[in-house]
CSV table of C-alpha atoms in Angstrom, one decimal:
chain,number,residue,atom,x,y,z
A,758,MET,CA,0.0,0.0,0.0
A,759,ARG,CA,2.8,2.4,0.9
A,760,ASN,CA,4.5,1.8,-2.6
A,761,ILE,CA,1.2,2.5,-4.3
A,762,LEU,CA,0.7,5.8,-2.4
A,763,VAL,CA,4.3,6.9,-3.4
A,764,LEU,CA,3.7,6.0,-7.0
A,765,PHE,CA,0.3,7.9,-6.9
A,766,SER,CA,2.0,10.9,-5.4
A,767,ILE,CA,4.6,10.9,-8.1
A,768,PHE,CA,2.0,10.6,-10.8
A,769,LEU,CA,-0.2,13.4,-9.4
A,770,SER,CA,2.9,15.7,-9.2
A,771,PHE,CA,3.8,14.9,-12.7
A,772,ALA,CA,0.2,15.5,-13.9
A,773,VAL,CA,0.0,18.9,-12.1
A,774,SER,CA,3.4,20.1,-13.4
A,775,SER,CA,2.4,19.0,-17.0
A,776,GLN,CA,-0.6,21.3,-16.8
A,777,ASN,CA,1.5,24.3,-15.8
A,778,VAL,CA,3.9,24.6,-18.7
A,779,GLU,CA,5.6,27.8,-19.7
A,780,LYS,CA,5.2,28.6,-23.4
A,781,THR,CA,6.6,31.3,-25.6
A,782,ILE,CA,4.9,32.7,-28.7
A,783,LEU,CA,7.0,34.7,-31.2
A,784,LEU,CA,4.8,36.9,-33.3
A,785,LYS,CA,6.0,37.9,-36.7
A,786,ASP,CA,4.7,39.8,-39.8
A,787,LYS,CA,3.9,37.3,-42.5
A,788,GLU,CA,5.3,39.4,-45.3
A,789,THR,CA,8.3,41.0,-43.7
A,790,ASN,CA,9.2,38.4,-41.1
A,791,LEU,CA,9.7,41.3,-38.6
A,792,PRO,CA,8.6,40.9,-35.0
A,793,ILE,CA,5.3,42.4,-33.9
A,794,GLU,CA,5.3,44.6,-30.9
A,795,ASP,CA,2.3,45.5,-28.6
A,796,ALA,CA,0.0,42.8,-29.8
A,797,THR,CA,-2.5,41.9,-27.1
A,798,ILE,CA,-3.0,38.3,-26.3
A,799,LEU,CA,-6.0,37.1,-24.2
A,800,ILE,CA,-6.1,33.7,-22.6
A,801,LEU,CA,-9.8,33.2,-22.8
A,802,LYS,CA,-10.0,30.6,-20.0
A,803,THR,CA,-8.5,32.8,-17.4
A,804,LYS,CA,-9.1,36.2,-19.0
A,805,GLN,CA,-5.4,37.1,-18.6
A,806,ASN,CA,-4.1,39.7,-20.8
A,807,LEU,CA,-0.5,39.5,-22.2
A,808,LEU,CA,1.5,41.9,-24.4
A,809,SER,CA,4.2,41.2,-27.0
A,810,ASN,CA,7.5,43.0,-26.4
A,811,SER,CA,9.7,44.8,-29.0
A,812,GLU,CA,11.1,41.3,-30.0
A,813,GLY,CA,7.6,40.0,-30.7
A,814,LYS,CA,7.8,37.6,-27.7
A,815,VAL,CA,5.0,36.6,-25.3
A,816,SER,CA,5.8,34.1,-22.5
A,817,PHE,CA,3.2,32.8,-20.1
A,818,VAL,CA,2.4,29.7,-17.9
A,819,LEU,CA,-0.3,27.6,-19.5
A,820,LYS,CA,-2.8,26.0,-17.1
A,821,GLY,CA,-4.8,23.4,-18.9
A,822,THR,CA,-6.2,24.1,-22.3
A,823,SER,CA,-7.7,27.3,-23.6
A,824,ASN,CA,-8.4,29.3,-26.7
A,825,ILE,CA,-5.9,32.2,-27.2
A,826,GLU,CA,-7.0,35.4,-28.9
A,827,ILE,CA,-4.4,37.5,-30.6
A,828,THR,CA,-5.2,41.1,-31.7
A,829,HIS,CA,-3.3,44.1,-33.0
A,830,THR,CA,-4.6,47.3,-34.6
A,831,SER,CA,-2.5,46.6,-37.7
A,832,TYR,CA,-3.1,42.9,-38.2
A,833,THR,CA,-6.0,40.5,-38.7
A,834,ALA,CA,-7.1,39.1,-35.3
A,835,ILE,CA,-6.7,35.3,-34.9
A,836,THR,CA,-7.7,32.8,-32.3
A,837,ILE,CA,-5.7,29.7,-31.7
A,838,ARG,CA,-6.0,26.6,-29.4
A,839,SER,CA,-3.4,26.2,-26.7
A,840,THR,CA,-3.0,22.6,-27.8
A,841,SER,CA,-1.5,23.8,-31.0
A,842,LEU,CA,1.6,25.1,-29.1
A,843,LYS,CA,3.5,21.9,-29.4
A,844,GLU,CA,7.0,23.4,-28.8
A,845,MET,CA,8.3,25.6,-26.0
A,846,GLU,CA,8.6,28.4,-28.5
A,847,THR,CA,6.1,28.7,-31.3
A,848,ILE,CA,6.4,31.3,-34.2
A,849,ILE,CA,3.0,32.6,-35.3
A,850,TYR,CA,2.7,34.8,-38.4
A,851,LEU,CA,0.0,37.5,-38.6
A,852,ASN,CA,-1.4,39.0,-41.8
A,853,ASN,CA,-0.9,42.7,-42.1
A,854,ASN,CA,-4.2,44.6,-42.7
A,855,VAL,CA,-2.5,47.1,-45.0
A,856,ASN,CA,-5.0,47.9,-47.7
A,857,GLY,CA,-2.8,50.2,-49.7
A,858,LEU,CA,-5.1,53.2,-49.1
A,859,ASP,CA,-4.2,56.5,-47.6
A,860,GLU,CA,-7.6,58.0,-47.8
A,861,ILE,CA,-8.0,61.4,-46.2
A,862,ILE,CA,-11.4,62.0,-44.6
A,863,LEU,CA,-12.9,65.4,-45.3
A,864,THR,CA,-15.0,66.7,-42.6
A,865,LYS,CA,-17.1,69.9,-42.0
A,866,ARG,CA,-16.0,70.0,-38.3
A,867,HIS,CA,-12.4,70.7,-37.4
A,868,PRO,CA,-10.5,67.5,-36.4
A,869,GLN,CA,-9.9,69.1,-33.0
A,870,LYS,CA,-13.7,69.1,-32.4
A,871,ILE,CA,-14.0,65.5,-33.6
A,872,LEU,CA,-11.1,64.5,-31.2
A,873,SER,CA,-12.8,66.2,-28.4
A,874,SER,CA,-16.1,64.4,-29.0
A,875,LEU,CA,-14.1,61.1,-29.2
A,876,ILE,CA,-12.5,61.8,-25.9
A,877,GLU,CA,-15.8,62.6,-24.2
A,878,ASN,CA,-17.5,59.5,-25.6
A,879,SER,CA,-14.6,57.3,-24.6
A,880,LYS,CA,-14.6,58.7,-21.1
A,881,LYS,CA,-18.3,57.9,-20.7
A,882,LYS,CA,-18.0,54.4,-22.2
A,883,LEU,CA,-15.0,53.3,-20.1
A,884,THR,CA,-16.3,50.6,-17.7
A,885,VAL,CA,-16.7,52.0,-14.3
A,886,PRO,CA,-16.8,50.7,-11.5
A,887,ALA,CA,-14.1,48.2,-12.4
A,888,ARG,CA,-11.2,46.4,-11.0
A,889,LEU,CA,-7.9,46.3,-12.8
A,890,LYS,CA,-5.1,43.9,-11.7
A,891,VAL,CA,-2.1,45.6,-13.0
A,892,TYR,CA,1.6,44.6,-13.4
A,893,SER,CA,4.0,47.6,-13.4
A,894,ARG,CA,7.6,47.5,-14.4
A,895,GLU,CA,10.1,50.4,-14.4
A,896,PHE,CA,13.7,50.7,-15.5
A,897,PHE,CA,15.9,53.7,-14.5
A,898,LYS,CA,19.2,54.6,-16.1
A,899,LEU,CA,21.7,57.1,-14.8
A,900,ASN,CA,24.5,58.3,-17.1
A,901,GLY,CA,23.9,55.3,-19.4
A,902,GLU,CA,23.9,52.6,-16.8
A,903,TYR,CA,20.9,50.8,-15.4
A,904,SER,CA,20.8,51.9,-11.8
A,905,TYR,CA,17.4,51.1,-10.3
A,906,TYR,CA,14.6,48.7,-11.0
A,907,ASN,CA,11.1,48.5,-9.7
A,908,ASP,CA,8.0,46.3,-10.4
A,909,GLY,CA,4.8,45.4,-8.7
A,910,LEU,CA,1.4,43.8,-8.8
A,911,ILE,CA,-1.3,46.3,-8.1
A,912,ASN,CA,-5.1,46.3,-7.8
A,913,PHE,CA,-6.9,49.5,-8.9
A,914,GLN,CA,-10.6,49.7,-7.8
A,915,ILE,CA,-11.9,52.5,-10.1
A,916,TYR,CA,-15.2,53.8,-8.7
A,917,ASP,CA,-15.9,57.2,-10.3
A,918,ARG,CA,-15.7,58.6,-13.8
A,919,VAL,CA,-16.9,62.2,-13.2
A,920,GLN,CA,-14.2,64.7,-13.8
A,921,LYS,CA,-11.7,62.5,-12.0
A,922,ALA,CA,-11.3,58.7,-12.2
A,923,ASN,CA,-11.1,58.0,-8.5
A,924,SER,CA,-9.6,54.7,-7.4
A,925,ASN,CA,-8.4,52.8,-4.4
A,926,ILE,CA,-5.0,51.1,-4.7
A,927,LEU,CA,-3.9,47.9,-3.1
A,928,VAL,CA,-0.4,46.7,-3.7
A,929,GLU,CA,-0.2,42.9,-3.6
A,930,GLN,CA,3.5,42.6,-4.1
A,931,ASN,CA,6.4,44.8,-5.1
A,932,ARG,CA,10.2,45.2,-5.1
A,933,SER,CA,12.4,48.2,-5.6
A,934,ILE,CA,16.1,47.5,-6.0
A,935,GLY,CA,19.1,49.6,-6.6
A,936,LEU,CA,21.5,48.2,-9.2
A,937,LEU,CA,24.4,50.4,-8.5
A,938,ASP,CA,26.0,51.7,-5.2
A,939,ASN,CA,25.0,55.0,-3.8
A,940,VAL,CA,22.0,55.8,-6.0
A,941,ASN,CA,20.5,59.1,-5.1
A,942,THR,CA,16.7,58.3,-4.8
A,943,SER,CA,15.8,62.0,-5.4
A,944,ASP,CA,16.7,61.4,-9.0
A,945,LEU,CA,14.2,58.5,-9.4
A,946,LEU,CA,11.1,59.1,-11.4
A,947,GLY,CA,8.3,56.6,-11.3
A,948,TYR,CA,4.6,56.3,-12.0
A,949,ASN,CA,2.5,58.6,-9.8
A,950,LEU,CA,0.0,55.9,-8.8
A,951,ASN,CA,-2.3,58.4,-7.2
A,952,ASP,CA,-3.2,60.2,-10.5
A,953,ILE,CA,-2.3,57.6,-13.1
A,954,MET,CA,-5.8,56.3,-13.6
A,955,GLU,CA,-7.1,59.9,-13.8
A,956,ASN,CA,-4.6,60.5,-16.6
A,957,TYR,CA,-5.5,57.4,-18.5
A,958,TYR,CA,-9.3,57.4,-18.0
A,959,ASN,CA,-9.6,61.1,-18.8
A,960,PHE,CA,-7.1,61.0,-21.7
A,961,LYS,CA,-5.1,63.9,-20.1
A,962,TYR,CA,-2.1,63.2,-22.4
A,963,LEU,CA,-4.2,64.6,-25.3
A,964,ASN,CA,-4.9,67.9,-23.5
A,965,PRO,CA,-2.3,69.8,-25.5
A,966,LEU,CA,-4.4,69.1,-28.6
A,967,LEU,CA,-7.6,70.5,-27.0
A,968,GLU,CA,-6.2,73.9,-26.2
A,969,SER,CA,-7.4,76.7,-28.5
A,970,VAL,CA,-3.9,77.6,-29.6
A,971,ALA,CA,-3.5,74.0,-30.9
A,972,LYS,CA,-5.5,74.8,-34.0
A,973,LYS,CA,-2.7,77.2,-35.0
A,974,GLU,CA,0.3,75.2,-33.7
A,975,PHE,CA,-0.6,71.7,-35.0
A,976,ASP,CA,-1.5,70.3,-38.4
A,977,PHE,CA,-4.5,67.9,-37.9
A,978,LEU,CA,-5.5,65.3,-40.3
A,979,ILE,CA,-8.1,62.5,-40.3
A,980,LYS,CA,-7.5,59.4,-42.5
A,981,VAL,CA,-8.7,55.8,-42.9
A,982,TYR,CA,-6.1,53.9,-40.9
A,983,SER,CA,-4.1,52.3,-43.7
A,984,LYS,CA,-3.2,49.3,-41.7
A,985,ASN,CA,-6.7,48.5,-40.7
A,986,LYS,CA,-9.7,49.8,-42.6
A,987,GLU,CA,-12.0,49.2,-39.6
A,988,TYR,CA,-10.3,52.1,-37.9
A,989,ASN,CA,-9.6,55.8,-38.5
A,990,ILE,CA,-6.6,57.7,-37.4
A,991,ILE,CA,-6.2,61.4,-36.3
A,992,THR,CA,-2.6,62.7,-36.6
A,993,ALA,CA,-1.5,66.0,-35.2
A,994,TYR,CA,2.0,67.3,-35.9
A,995,PRO,CA,3.5,70.6,-34.6
A,996,ASN,CA,4.2,73.1,-37.4
A,997,GLU,CA,6.3,76.2,-37.8
A,998,ASN,CA,3.9,78.2,-35.6
A,999,SER,CA,4.6,76.0,-32.5
A,1000,LYS,CA,6.7,77.9,-30.0
A,1001,ARG,CA,7.1,75.0,-27.5
A,1002,LEU,CA,8.5,71.4,-27.5
A,1003,SER,CA,5.6,69.4,-28.7
A,1004,ASP,CA,4.9,65.8,-29.6
A,1005,ASP,CA,3.7,64.1,-32.8
A,1006,PHE,CA,0.3,62.6,-31.9
A,1007,SER,CA,-1.5,59.6,-33.4
A,1008,ILE,CA,-5.0,58.5,-32.2
A,1009,ILE,CA,-6.5,55.3,-33.6
A,1010,TYR,CA,-10.2,55.0,-33.1
A,1011,ASP,CA,-13.3,52.9,-34.0
A,1012,PRO,CA,-15.5,55.2,-36.1
A,1013,LYS,CA,-18.6,53.1,-35.5
A,1014,GLU,CA,-18.3,52.9,-31.7
A,1015,LYS,CA,-16.6,56.3,-31.5
A,1016,LEU,CA,-14.1,54.9,-29.1
A,1017,ILE,CA,-10.3,55.5,-28.9
A,1018,ILE,CA,-8.3,52.3,-29.3
A,1019,GLU,CA,-4.8,53.6,-29.2
A,1020,VAL,CA,-2.9,56.7,-28.4
A,1021,SER,CA,0.7,57.3,-29.1
A,1022,SER,CA,3.0,60.4,-29.1
A,1023,VAL,CA,6.6,61.0,-29.7
A,1024,ILE,CA,8.9,64.0,-29.8
A,1025,SER,CA,10.4,64.0,-33.3
A,1026,PRO,CA,14.0,64.8,-34.1
A,1027,ASN,CA,12.9,67.9,-36.0
A,1028,GLU,CA,11.2,69.2,-32.8
A,1029,LEU,CA,14.4,68.5,-30.8
A,1030,ALA,CA,16.6,70.1,-33.3
A,1031,LYS,CA,14.8,73.5,-33.1
A,1032,THR,CA,14.8,73.6,-29.3
A,1033,LYS,CA,17.3,75.8,-27.7
A,1034,GLU,CA,19.5,74.0,-25.1
A,1035,LYS,CA,18.9,75.2,-21.5
A,1036,THR,CA,22.0,75.9,-19.4
A,1037,ALA,CA,20.4,77.2,-16.1
A,1038,ILE,CA,21.0,75.1,-12.9
A,1039,GLY,CA,18.0,72.8,-12.4
A,1040,SER,CA,16.8,72.8,-16.0
A,1041,LYS,CA,16.2,69.7,-18.1
A,1042,ASN,CA,17.0,69.1,-21.8
A,1043,ILE,CA,14.8,66.4,-23.1
A,1044,TYR,CA,16.3,64.3,-25.9
A,1045,LYS,CA,13.8,61.5,-26.0
A,1046,SER,CA,10.2,61.0,-25.2
A,1047,LEU,CA,7.5,58.6,-26.2
A,1048,PHE,CA,4.1,57.4,-24.9
A,1049,LYS,CA,1.6,54.8,-25.9
A,1050,THR,CA,-1.7,53.5,-24.4
A,1051,ILE,CA,-3.9,50.7,-25.7
A,1052,TYR,CA,-7.6,50.4,-24.8
A,1053,LYS,CA,-9.7,47.2,-25.4
A,1054,ILE,CA,-13.3,46.8,-26.3
A,1055,ASP,CA,-14.4,43.4,-24.9
A,1056,ASN,CA,-18.1,42.8,-25.4
A,1057,ALA,CA,-19.8,45.4,-23.2
A,1058,ASN,CA,-16.6,46.3,-21.4
A,1059,TYR,CA,-14.1,48.9,-22.4
A,1060,TYR,CA,-10.9,49.5,-20.4
A,1061,LEU,CA,-7.2,50.3,-20.4
A,1062,VAL,CA,-5.0,47.4,-21.4
A,1063,SER,CA,-1.5,48.8,-21.4
A,1064,SER,CA,0.7,51.8,-21.4
A,1065,LYS,CA,4.4,52.4,-22.2
A,1066,GLU,CA,6.2,55.6,-21.3
A,1067,GLU,CA,9.9,56.5,-22.0
A,1068,ILE,CA,11.8,59.7,-21.4
A,1069,GLY,CA,15.4,60.7,-21.6
A,1070,PHE,CA,16.8,64.0,-20.5
A,1071,GLU,CA,19.9,65.8,-19.3
A,1072,LYS,CA,19.6,67.4,-15.9
A,1073,ILE,CA,21.8,70.5,-15.2
A,1074,GLU,CA,23.2,70.6,-11.7
A,1075,LYS,CA,26.0,72.5,-10.0
A,1076,SER,CA,28.2,69.5,-10.0
A,1077,GLY,CA,27.6,68.8,-13.6
A,1078,THR,CA,25.1,67.2,-16.0
A,1079,LYS,CA,23.3,64.0,-15.3
A,1080,ASN,CA,21.9,61.9,-18.0
A,1081,ILE,CA,18.6,60.2,-16.9
A,1082,GLU,CA,16.4,57.8,-18.7
A,1083,VAL,CA,13.2,56.1,-17.5
A,1084,ARG,CA,11.2,53.4,-19.1
A,1085,ASN,CA,7.8,52.4,-17.6
A,1086,TYR,CA,5.4,49.6,-18.5
A,1087,PHE,CA,1.9,49.1,-17.3
A,1088,LEU,CA,-0.2,46.1,-18.2
A,1089,THR,CA,-3.7,45.2,-17.0
A,1090,THR,CA,-3.3,41.5,-16.6
A,1091,ASN,CA,-6.9,40.9,-15.5
A,1092,PHE,CA,-10.1,43.0,-15.7
A,1093,SER,CA,-13.3,42.5,-13.6
A,1094,THR,CA,-16.4,44.5,-12.8
A,1095,LYS,CA,-16.5,42.9,-9.3
A,1096,ASN,CA,-15.3,45.0,-6.3
A,1097,TYR,CA,-12.9,43.6,-3.8
A,1098,SER,CA,-13.0,44.0,-0.1
A,1099,PHE,CA,-10.2,45.7,1.8
A,1100,LYS,CA,-9.4,47.7,5.0
A,1101,ASP,CA,-8.7,51.4,4.7
A,1102,SER,CA,-5.3,50.7,6.3
A,1103,GLU,CA,-4.5,48.6,3.3
A,1104,VAL,CA,-5.0,51.3,0.8
A,1105,PHE,CA,-1.8,52.5,-0.8
A,1106,LYS,CA,-1.6,56.3,-0.6
A,1107,ASP,CA,2.0,57.1,-1.5
A,1108,LYS,CA,3.0,58.2,-5.0
A,1109,THR,CA,5.3,55.6,-6.3
A,1110,LEU,CA,6.4,52.0,-5.4
A,1111,TYR,CA,9.9,53.3,-4.9
A,1112,ASN,CA,8.7,54.4,-1.4
A,1113,LYS,CA,7.1,51.1,-0.4
A,1114,LYS,CA,8.9,48.4,1.5
A,1115,ASN,CA,9.5,45.3,-0.6
A,1116,VAL,CA,6.9,42.6,-0.4
A,1117,VAL,CA,7.7,39.4,-2.4
A,1118,LEU,CA,5.4,36.4,-1.8
A,1119,SER,CA,5.9,34.7,-5.2
A,1120,ASP,CA,7.7,35.1,-8.5
A,1121,TYR,CA,4.9,37.3,-9.7
A,1122,TRP,CA,7.0,38.8,-12.5
A,1123,ASN,CA,7.2,35.4,-14.3
A,1124,VAL,CA,3.4,35.4,-14.6
A,1125,SER,CA,2.9,39.1,-15.3
A,1126,GLY,CA,2.0,38.9,-18.9
A,1127,LEU,CA,4.7,41.3,-19.8
A,1128,THR,CA,7.7,39.5,-21.3
A,1129,ALA,CA,11.0,41.2,-20.9
A,1130,THR,CA,13.4,41.8,-23.8
A,1131,ASP,CA,16.8,40.0,-23.7
A,1132,GLU,CA,18.3,43.2,-22.4
A,1133,GLU,CA,15.7,43.7,-19.7
A,1134,GLN,CA,15.8,40.0,-18.8
A,1135,GLN,CA,19.5,40.4,-18.0
A,1136,ILE,CA,18.6,43.0,-15.4
A,1137,ILE,CA,15.9,40.7,-13.9
A,1138,ASN,CA,18.2,37.7,-13.8
A,1139,PHE,CA,20.9,39.9,-12.0
A,1140,ILE,CA,18.3,40.8,-9.4
A,1141,ASP,CA,17.3,37.1,-8.9
A,1142,SER,CA,20.9,36.0,-8.5
A,1143,ARG,CA,21.4,38.5,-5.6
A,1144,ASP,CA,18.4,37.1,-3.7
């Protein structure tokens, strides 16, 4: 009997481990063979969201069998069965939706007015109240070297959409780790978690385009999105009338639902070239800035899926110039309309995870849905090796 129990225990352990297998999908463009970044992958069984990195990679732990939905604004959506992933790494080719058209849409209303209407409708349609389980990851560089790392698993309970997207925040797990000796924490820049949902759920990053002066300083254009005829795109580029450092904006939206699907902005080299360098102590000279958010329409629900922000600047100090770069990722791994229970003392009220004591209960970063690039994985491996 004892031998039978031992054998049964071994068999059960094997069966459980075989159902929890890490898989990697490598997404590529069928025509160009190039990797596809920022594709959203949904494990339908668990409702977990994943996001492909700049190398087109998505890694996840597969628990049982499930359909897997792969979507991207520029590619034909597909659904595959998890049982088709026979290898540890599977290459999947997506068909580009490029239709060869660059059709400009002529409207009686100024594109700024149309954008304003899109923002207002999108704000109203965002599902609230809602619970977002979010994985956050941040890399900080000082003078060209990775000097600080932060990540965390966070719950946002969003309970209001009027004027301000109010939310309660519970941090499940987190870690903030210096990678170099004597890092000055006053230099660190991280997500301000207290107002981040207000920014994303009120589309505050588009505010520069809604100012009255924007009609003169930006060239607006509305087109059929050439990579997907189901969407339209509004572009706004600063022109010669612009007197400030401004981003190039792109807003992809669903013209039928009148909902924003994707927002991206970047400061172009032309804008940087015309900017006069600052020399005063305490000033900052930006040399790189980009931003991108993705929103998802899922049946009756509409919510934030991911964001990515990156900034690089030189900070002028008495002791010299510091070169600072920050790269932030934000991924909603699970969305729910159910509330969660908590004590007021458990609510996170600080600004960033840098200020919170490390709480690590599991390897949460391995099931985050956000696959690190090879360079980023070296940083994460270095952290793991020190534990």
